[in-house]
Amino acid sequence: MKRTSDFPASQDAAIATMRAARVLPVVTVDSATQGVAVARALQQGGLGTIEIALRTPASLDAIVAIKQEVPGVVVGAGTVRVPADIERARRVGVDFLVTPGTTAALAEALVESCIPATPAAATPTELLELSGRGFRIAKLFPVGALGGLQLVRLLQGPVPDMLLAPSGGIGEVDAAQYLAQPNVACVGGSWMVSRDWIARGRYDLIIEASRRASALAGGG
């Protein structure tokens, strides 16, 4: 595996980004216009770091538009599944990457890219494999189906040096419990960016939910 001298620094940046965010909105949009509107609503609510999921044809255009039109927002690409996604994300100037799972090929490409990355794992074995490659933070996904808060607590013993960013099944009710764990840098979720709200243009509801999420994260 090729390792560049910048990879450790990129992990420092990934950890700093997740720790600063505390609550990471996972956003799926159908247009660049939607992306900008959602980013503005989240920012107004106190959430300034956003993960745009690469799940729609508009996702990359949305990242470009947000970076141009919403100053101060940190924008990452999520649902990064193959090495080609990394290159596409690089071209639009993403600030960080998040994966839903991590193959060996994807892990190697993340290391070589030196873009701040939080790769996903679902088991202690996968976490140990990522740690062996030099990653120091990982997305635990889908945490709700894997054991939830109990799993996060149990992992503190066997993988004490790996920070976690649990996602998948976390909501407003239990986010604070996850954030209270010493091995959790941040939590990811979509509860404050409902697809229904976005489709109906109810950005006021996103602002309200973001304010509550920001308070959970210690920002309000």
PDB file of C-alpha atoms in Angstrom:
ATOM      1  CA  MET A   1       0.000   0.000   0.000  1.00  0.00           C
ATOM      2  CA  LYS A   2       1.310   3.390  -0.948  1.00  0.00           C
ATOM      3  CA  ARG A   3       1.465   5.788   1.985  1.00  0.00           C
ATOM      4  CA  THR A   4       2.092   9.480   1.545  1.00  0.00           C
ATOM      5  CA  SER A   5       3.615  11.744   4.156  1.00  0.00           C
ATOM      6  CA  ASP A   6       0.448  13.849   4.173  1.00  0.00           C
ATOM      7  CA  PHE A   7      -1.870  11.029   5.262  1.00  0.00           C
ATOM      8  CA  PRO A   8      -1.307  11.421   9.038  1.00  0.00           C
ATOM      9  CA  ALA A   9      -2.004  15.130   8.706  1.00  0.00           C
ATOM     10  CA  SER A  10      -5.187  14.375   6.785  1.00  0.00           C
ATOM     11  CA  GLN A  11      -6.326  12.153   9.666  1.00  0.00           C
ATOM     12  CA  ASP A  12      -5.595  14.993  12.088  1.00  0.00           C
ATOM     13  CA  ALA A  13      -7.820  17.179   9.922  1.00  0.00           C
ATOM     14  CA  ALA A  14     -10.567  14.550   9.755  1.00  0.00           C
ATOM     15  CA  ILE A  15     -10.621  14.228  13.539  1.00  0.00           C
ATOM     16  CA  ALA A  16     -10.626  18.005  13.989  1.00  0.00           C
ATOM     17  CA  THR A  17     -13.500  18.365  11.521  1.00  0.00           C
ATOM     18  CA  MET A  18     -15.657  15.746  13.219  1.00  0.00           C
ATOM     19  CA  ARG A  19     -14.906  16.995  16.714  1.00  0.00           C
ATOM     20  CA  ALA A  20     -15.777  20.541  15.685  1.00  0.00           C
ATOM     21  CA  ALA A  21     -19.034  19.418  14.059  1.00  0.00           C
ATOM     22  CA  ARG A  22     -20.236  17.115  16.861  1.00  0.00           C
ATOM     23  CA  VAL A  23     -23.514  16.671  14.937  1.00  0.00           C
ATOM     24  CA  LEU A  24     -23.030  16.011  11.222  1.00  0.00           C
ATOM     25  CA  PRO A  25     -26.125  16.449   9.027  1.00  0.00           C
ATOM     26  CA  VAL A  26     -26.272  13.830   6.270  1.00  0.00           C
ATOM     27  CA  VAL A  27     -28.040  15.584   3.392  1.00  0.00           C
ATOM     28  CA  THR A  28     -29.570  14.164   0.216  1.00  0.00           C
ATOM     29  CA  VAL A  29     -30.735  16.708  -2.362  1.00  0.00           C
ATOM     30  CA  ASP A  30     -32.228  16.632  -5.850  1.00  0.00           C
ATOM     31  CA  SER A  31     -30.771  19.925  -7.089  1.00  0.00           C
ATOM     32  CA  ALA A  32     -27.988  22.395  -6.427  1.00  0.00           C
ATOM     33  CA  THR A  33     -30.643  24.946  -5.452  1.00  0.00           C
ATOM     34  CA  GLN A  34     -31.936  22.605  -2.774  1.00  0.00           C
ATOM     35  CA  GLY A  35     -28.405  22.057  -1.540  1.00  0.00           C
ATOM     36  CA  VAL A  36     -27.774  25.771  -1.093  1.00  0.00           C
ATOM     37  CA  ALA A  37     -31.115  26.294   0.665  1.00  0.00           C
ATOM     38  CA  VAL A  38     -30.493  23.392   3.039  1.00  0.00           C
ATOM     39  CA  ALA A  39     -26.938  24.553   3.776  1.00  0.00           C
ATOM     40  CA  ARG A  40     -28.180  28.049   4.595  1.00  0.00           C
ATOM     41  CA  ALA A  41     -30.887  26.659   6.883  1.00  0.00           C
ATOM     42  CA  LEU A  42     -28.431  24.397   8.689  1.00  0.00           C
ATOM     43  CA  GLN A  43     -25.949  27.232   9.068  1.00  0.00           C
ATOM     44  CA  GLN A  44     -28.672  29.502  10.439  1.00  0.00           C
ATOM     45  CA  GLY A  45     -29.539  26.778  12.923  1.00  0.00           C
ATOM     46  CA  GLY A  46     -25.944  26.527  14.082  1.00  0.00           C
ATOM     47  CA  LEU A  47     -24.676  23.516  12.104  1.00  0.00           C
ATOM     48  CA  GLY A  48     -21.810  24.588   9.876  1.00  0.00           C
ATOM     49  CA  THR A  49     -20.456  21.218   8.731  1.00  0.00           C
ATOM     50  CA  ILE A  50     -22.482  19.243   6.163  1.00  0.00           C
ATOM     51  CA  GLU A  51     -22.160  15.865   4.487  1.00  0.00           C
ATOM     52  CA  ILE A  52     -23.733  15.764   1.033  1.00  0.00           C
ATOM     53  CA  ALA A  53     -24.526  12.145   0.193  1.00  0.00           C
ATOM     54  CA  LEU A  54     -23.461  11.073  -3.288  1.00  0.00           C
ATOM     55  CA  ARG A  55     -26.847   9.453  -3.860  1.00  0.00           C
ATOM     56  CA  THR A  56     -28.348  11.663  -6.547  1.00  0.00           C
ATOM     57  CA  PRO A  57     -27.130  13.111  -9.862  1.00  0.00           C
ATOM     58  CA  ALA A  58     -27.262  16.576  -8.292  1.00  0.00           C
ATOM     59  CA  SER A  59     -24.943  15.856  -5.374  1.00  0.00           C
ATOM     60  CA  LEU A  60     -21.669  17.097  -6.874  1.00  0.00           C
ATOM     61  CA  ASP A  61     -23.312  20.202  -8.336  1.00  0.00           C
ATOM     62  CA  ALA A  62     -24.792  20.875  -4.908  1.00  0.00           C
ATOM     63  CA  ILE A  63     -21.358  20.712  -3.295  1.00  0.00           C
ATOM     64  CA  VAL A  64     -19.987  23.210  -5.822  1.00  0.00           C
ATOM     65  CA  ALA A  65     -22.925  25.570  -5.314  1.00  0.00           C
ATOM     66  CA  ILE A  66     -22.722  25.416  -1.523  1.00  0.00           C
ATOM     67  CA  LYS A  67     -19.017  26.193  -1.530  1.00  0.00           C
ATOM     68  CA  GLN A  68     -19.632  29.162  -3.824  1.00  0.00           C
ATOM     69  CA  GLU A  69     -22.783  30.554  -2.235  1.00  0.00           C
ATOM     70  CA  VAL A  70     -22.665  29.676   1.482  1.00  0.00           C
ATOM     71  CA  PRO A  71     -19.382  30.998   2.905  1.00  0.00           C
ATOM     72  CA  GLY A  72     -18.123  29.409   6.078  1.00  0.00           C
ATOM     73  CA  VAL A  73     -19.780  26.034   5.630  1.00  0.00           C
ATOM     74  CA  VAL A  74     -17.531  22.975   5.688  1.00  0.00           C
ATOM     75  CA  VAL A  75     -18.797  20.599   2.980  1.00  0.00           C
ATOM     76  CA  GLY A  76     -17.972  16.935   2.663  1.00  0.00           C
ATOM     77  CA  ALA A  77     -19.000  14.127   0.354  1.00  0.00           C
ATOM     78  CA  GLY A  78     -20.677  11.084   1.859  1.00  0.00           C
ATOM     79  CA  THR A  79     -21.671   7.700   0.445  1.00  0.00           C
ATOM     80  CA  VAL A  80     -18.210   7.465  -1.129  1.00  0.00           C
ATOM     81  CA  ARG A  81     -18.237   3.845  -2.304  1.00  0.00           C
ATOM     82  CA  VAL A  82     -15.485   3.413  -4.914  1.00  0.00           C
ATOM     83  CA  PRO A  83     -12.131   5.080  -5.676  1.00  0.00           C
ATOM     84  CA  ALA A  84     -13.690   6.947  -8.616  1.00  0.00           C
ATOM     85  CA  ASP A  85     -15.986   8.743  -6.152  1.00  0.00           C
ATOM     86  CA  ILE A  86     -12.910  10.128  -4.420  1.00  0.00           C
ATOM     87  CA  GLU A  87     -11.624  11.685  -7.630  1.00  0.00           C
ATOM     88  CA  ARG A  88     -15.041  13.159  -8.441  1.00  0.00           C
ATOM     89  CA  ALA A  89     -15.213  14.643  -4.962  1.00  0.00           C
ATOM     90  CA  ARG A  90     -11.694  16.016  -5.233  1.00  0.00           C
ATOM     91  CA  ARG A  91     -12.561  17.843  -8.452  1.00  0.00           C
ATOM     92  CA  VAL A  92     -15.383  19.766  -6.748  1.00  0.00           C
ATOM     93  CA  GLY A  93     -13.184  20.718  -3.811  1.00  0.00           C
ATOM     94  CA  VAL A  94     -14.722  18.784  -0.932  1.00  0.00           C
ATOM     95  CA  ASP A  95     -13.396  19.393   2.558  1.00  0.00           C
ATOM     96  CA  PHE A  96     -13.749  15.790   3.735  1.00  0.00           C
ATOM     97  CA  LEU A  97     -14.961  12.320   2.746  1.00  0.00           C
ATOM     98  CA  VAL A  98     -17.198   9.765   4.475  1.00  0.00           C
ATOM     99  CA  THR A  99     -17.850   6.209   3.318  1.00  0.00           C
ATOM    100  CA  PRO A 100     -20.732   3.794   4.096  1.00  0.00           C
ATOM    101  CA  GLY A 101     -18.323   0.839   4.195  1.00  0.00           C
ATOM    102  CA  THR A 102     -14.679   0.361   3.301  1.00  0.00           C
ATOM    103  CA  THR A 103     -13.219  -2.176   0.900  1.00  0.00           C
ATOM    104  CA  ALA A 104      -9.466  -2.687   0.776  1.00  0.00           C
ATOM    105  CA  ALA A 105      -9.304  -0.825  -2.540  1.00  0.00           C
ATOM    106  CA  LEU A 106     -11.299   2.090  -1.179  1.00  0.00           C
ATOM    107  CA  ALA A 107      -9.177   2.289   1.980  1.00  0.00           C
ATOM    108  CA  GLU A 108      -6.004   2.402  -0.094  1.00  0.00           C
ATOM    109  CA  ALA A 109      -7.440   5.120  -2.330  1.00  0.00           C
ATOM    110  CA  LEU A 110      -8.425   7.175   0.718  1.00  0.00           C
ATOM    111  CA  VAL A 111      -4.887   6.928   2.081  1.00  0.00           C
ATOM    112  CA  GLU A 112      -3.409   7.999  -1.250  1.00  0.00           C
ATOM    113  CA  SER A 113      -5.870  10.885  -1.672  1.00  0.00           C
ATOM    114  CA  CYS A 114      -4.871  12.593   1.585  1.00  0.00           C
ATOM    115  CA  ILE A 115      -8.333  14.180   1.731  1.00  0.00           C
ATOM    116  CA  PRO A 116      -9.550  14.139   5.347  1.00  0.00           C
ATOM    117  CA  ALA A 117     -11.566  10.920   5.487  1.00  0.00           C
ATOM    118  CA  THR A 118     -13.763   9.033   7.915  1.00  0.00           C
ATOM    119  CA  PRO A 119     -14.138   5.502   6.527  1.00  0.00           C
ATOM    120  CA  ALA A 120     -16.952   3.293   7.776  1.00  0.00           C
ATOM    121  CA  ALA A 121     -16.764   0.019   9.670  1.00  0.00           C
ATOM    122  CA  ALA A 122     -19.382  -2.271  11.171  1.00  0.00           C
ATOM    123  CA  THR A 123     -17.299  -4.715  13.233  1.00  0.00           C
ATOM    124  CA  PRO A 124     -14.252  -4.772  15.518  1.00  0.00           C
ATOM    125  CA  THR A 125     -12.353  -6.628  12.778  1.00  0.00           C
ATOM    126  CA  GLU A 126     -13.057  -3.870  10.270  1.00  0.00           C
ATOM    127  CA  LEU A 127     -12.047  -1.228  12.803  1.00  0.00           C
ATOM    128  CA  LEU A 128      -8.773  -3.054  13.466  1.00  0.00           C
ATOM    129  CA  GLU A 129      -8.107  -3.278   9.726  1.00  0.00           C
ATOM    130  CA  LEU A 130      -8.629   0.462   9.358  1.00  0.00           C
ATOM    131  CA  SER A 131      -6.410   1.126  12.362  1.00  0.00           C
ATOM    132  CA  GLY A 132      -3.721  -1.028  10.790  1.00  0.00           C
ATOM    133  CA  ARG A 133      -3.824   1.218   7.723  1.00  0.00           C
ATOM    134  CA  GLY A 134      -3.318   4.303   9.875  1.00  0.00           C
ATOM    135  CA  PHE A 135      -6.872   5.554  10.233  1.00  0.00           C
ATOM    136  CA  ARG A 136      -7.648   6.990  13.642  1.00  0.00           C
ATOM    137  CA  ILE A 137     -11.319   7.816  13.168  1.00  0.00           C
ATOM    138  CA  ALA A 138     -14.077   5.695  11.663  1.00  0.00           C
ATOM    139  CA  LYS A 139     -17.781   5.942  11.011  1.00  0.00           C
ATOM    140  CA  LEU A 140     -19.627   3.163  12.871  1.00  0.00           C
ATOM    141  CA  PHE A 141     -22.471   2.300  10.492  1.00  0.00           C
ATOM    142  CA  PRO A 142     -25.317   1.433  10.691  1.00  0.00           C
ATOM    143  CA  VAL A 143     -24.963   1.779  14.444  1.00  0.00           C
ATOM    144  CA  GLY A 144     -28.672   1.428  15.210  1.00  0.00           C
ATOM    145  CA  ALA A 145     -28.796  -2.032  13.663  1.00  0.00           C
ATOM    146  CA  LEU A 146     -25.452  -3.121  15.115  1.00  0.00           C
ATOM    147  CA  GLY A 147     -26.155  -2.684  18.804  1.00  0.00           C
ATOM    148  CA  GLY A 148     -26.411   1.066  19.222  1.00  0.00           C
ATOM    149  CA  LEU A 149     -25.026   2.739  22.302  1.00  0.00           C
ATOM    150  CA  GLN A 150     -24.081  -0.571  23.909  1.00  0.00           C
ATOM    151  CA  LEU A 151     -21.764  -1.412  21.010  1.00  0.00           C
ATOM    152  CA  VAL A 152     -20.106   1.994  21.176  1.00  0.00           C
ATOM    153  CA  ARG A 153     -19.403   1.481  24.869  1.00  0.00           C
ATOM    154  CA  LEU A 154     -18.107  -2.065  24.381  1.00  0.00           C
ATOM    155  CA  LEU A 155     -15.683  -0.937  21.666  1.00  0.00           C
ATOM    156  CA  GLN A 156     -13.852   1.360  24.077  1.00  0.00           C
ATOM    157  CA  GLY A 157     -11.979  -1.668  25.445  1.00  0.00           C
ATOM    158  CA  PRO A 158     -10.717  -3.548  22.368  1.00  0.00           C
ATOM    159  CA  VAL A 159     -10.176  -0.515  20.098  1.00  0.00           C
ATOM    160  CA  PRO A 160      -9.363   2.328  22.518  1.00  0.00           C
ATOM    161  CA  ASP A 161      -7.318   4.312  20.001  1.00  0.00           C
ATOM    162  CA  MET A 162     -10.072   4.568  17.370  1.00  0.00           C
ATOM    163  CA  LEU A 163     -12.423   7.525  17.544  1.00  0.00           C
ATOM    164  CA  LEU A 164     -15.927   6.825  16.285  1.00  0.00           C
ATOM    165  CA  ALA A 165     -18.508   8.781  14.329  1.00  0.00           C
ATOM    166  CA  PRO A 166     -21.654   6.654  14.791  1.00  0.00           C
ATOM    167  CA  SER A 167     -24.371   7.041  12.170  1.00  0.00           C
ATOM    168  CA  GLY A 168     -27.440   5.201  10.962  1.00  0.00           C
ATOM    169  CA  GLY A 169     -30.428   5.092  13.277  1.00  0.00           C
ATOM    170  CA  ILE A 170     -29.456   7.979  15.565  1.00  0.00           C
ATOM    171  CA  GLY A 171     -32.064  10.654  16.195  1.00  0.00           C
ATOM    172  CA  GLU A 172     -32.700  13.728  18.281  1.00  0.00           C
ATOM    173  CA  VAL A 173     -33.783  11.628  21.269  1.00  0.00           C
ATOM    174  CA  ASP A 174     -30.571   9.625  21.712  1.00  0.00           C
ATOM    175  CA  ALA A 175     -27.877  11.759  20.035  1.00  0.00           C
ATOM    176  CA  ALA A 176     -26.745  13.291  23.332  1.00  0.00           C
ATOM    177  CA  GLN A 177     -26.128   9.830  24.832  1.00  0.00           C
ATOM    178  CA  TYR A 178     -23.790   8.950  21.984  1.00  0.00           C
ATOM    179  CA  LEU A 179     -22.004  12.296  22.211  1.00  0.00           C
ATOM    180  CA  ALA A 180     -21.354  11.688  25.913  1.00  0.00           C
ATOM    181  CA  GLN A 181     -19.155   8.659  25.147  1.00  0.00           C
ATOM    182  CA  PRO A 182     -15.409   9.354  25.309  1.00  0.00           C
ATOM    183  CA  ASN A 183     -14.692   7.468  22.066  1.00  0.00           C
ATOM    184  CA  VAL A 184     -17.285   9.420  20.036  1.00  0.00           C
ATOM    185  CA  ALA A 185     -16.107  12.444  18.058  1.00  0.00           C
ATOM    186  CA  CYS A 186     -19.461  13.199  16.474  1.00  0.00           C
ATOM    187  CA  VAL A 187     -22.727  11.625  15.376  1.00  0.00           C
ATOM    188  CA  GLY A 188     -24.202  11.633  11.890  1.00  0.00           C
ATOM    189  CA  GLY A 189     -27.874  11.805  11.084  1.00  0.00           C
ATOM    190  CA  SER A 190     -30.649  13.089   8.876  1.00  0.00           C
ATOM    191  CA  TRP A 191     -33.307  13.860  11.450  1.00  0.00           C
ATOM    192  CA  MET A 192     -32.810  17.611  11.028  1.00  0.00           C
ATOM    193  CA  VAL A 193     -32.891  17.440   7.199  1.00  0.00           C
ATOM    194  CA  SER A 194     -35.995  15.393   6.461  1.00  0.00           C
ATOM    195  CA  ARG A 195     -36.398  14.648   2.745  1.00  0.00           C
ATOM    196  CA  ASP A 196     -40.061  15.576   3.110  1.00  0.00           C
ATOM    197  CA  TRP A 197     -39.193  18.967   4.560  1.00  0.00           C
ATOM    198  CA  ILE A 198     -36.730  19.606   1.748  1.00  0.00           C
ATOM    199  CA  ALA A 199     -39.251  18.561  -0.917  1.00  0.00           C
ATOM    200  CA  ARG A 200     -41.885  20.887   0.582  1.00  0.00           C
ATOM    201  CA  GLY A 201     -39.473  23.767   1.039  1.00  0.00           C
ATOM    202  CA  ARG A 202     -39.967  23.761   4.815  1.00  0.00           C
ATOM    203  CA  TYR A 203     -36.567  25.157   5.559  1.00  0.00           C
ATOM    204  CA  ASP A 204     -38.019  26.772   8.680  1.00  0.00           C
ATOM    205  CA  LEU A 205     -38.393  23.286  10.156  1.00  0.00           C
ATOM    206  CA  ILE A 206     -34.784  22.502   9.265  1.00  0.00           C
ATOM    207  CA  ILE A 207     -33.648  25.673  11.039  1.00  0.00           C
ATOM    208  CA  GLU A 208     -35.630  24.743  14.166  1.00  0.00           C
ATOM    209  CA  ALA A 209     -34.344  21.152  14.212  1.00  0.00           C
ATOM    210  CA  SER A 210     -30.798  22.364  13.577  1.00  0.00           C
ATOM    211  CA  ARG A 211     -30.969  24.719  16.525  1.00  0.00           C
ATOM    212  CA  ARG A 212     -31.941  21.832  18.784  1.00  0.00           C
ATOM    213  CA  ALA A 213     -29.180  19.672  17.298  1.00  0.00           C
ATOM    214  CA  SER A 214     -26.665  22.460  17.780  1.00  0.00           C
ATOM    215  CA  ALA A 215     -27.671  22.694  21.430  1.00  0.00           C
ATOM    216  CA  LEU A 216     -27.059  18.938  21.802  1.00  0.00           C
ATOM    217  CA  ALA A 217     -23.648  19.455  20.265  1.00  0.00           C
ATOM    218  CA  GLY A 218     -22.824  22.200  22.732  1.00  0.00           C
ATOM    219  CA  GLY A 219     -23.274  25.021  20.257  1.00  0.00           C
ATOM    220  CA  GLY A 220     -26.372  26.535  21.721  1.00  0.00           C
TER     221      GLY A 220
END
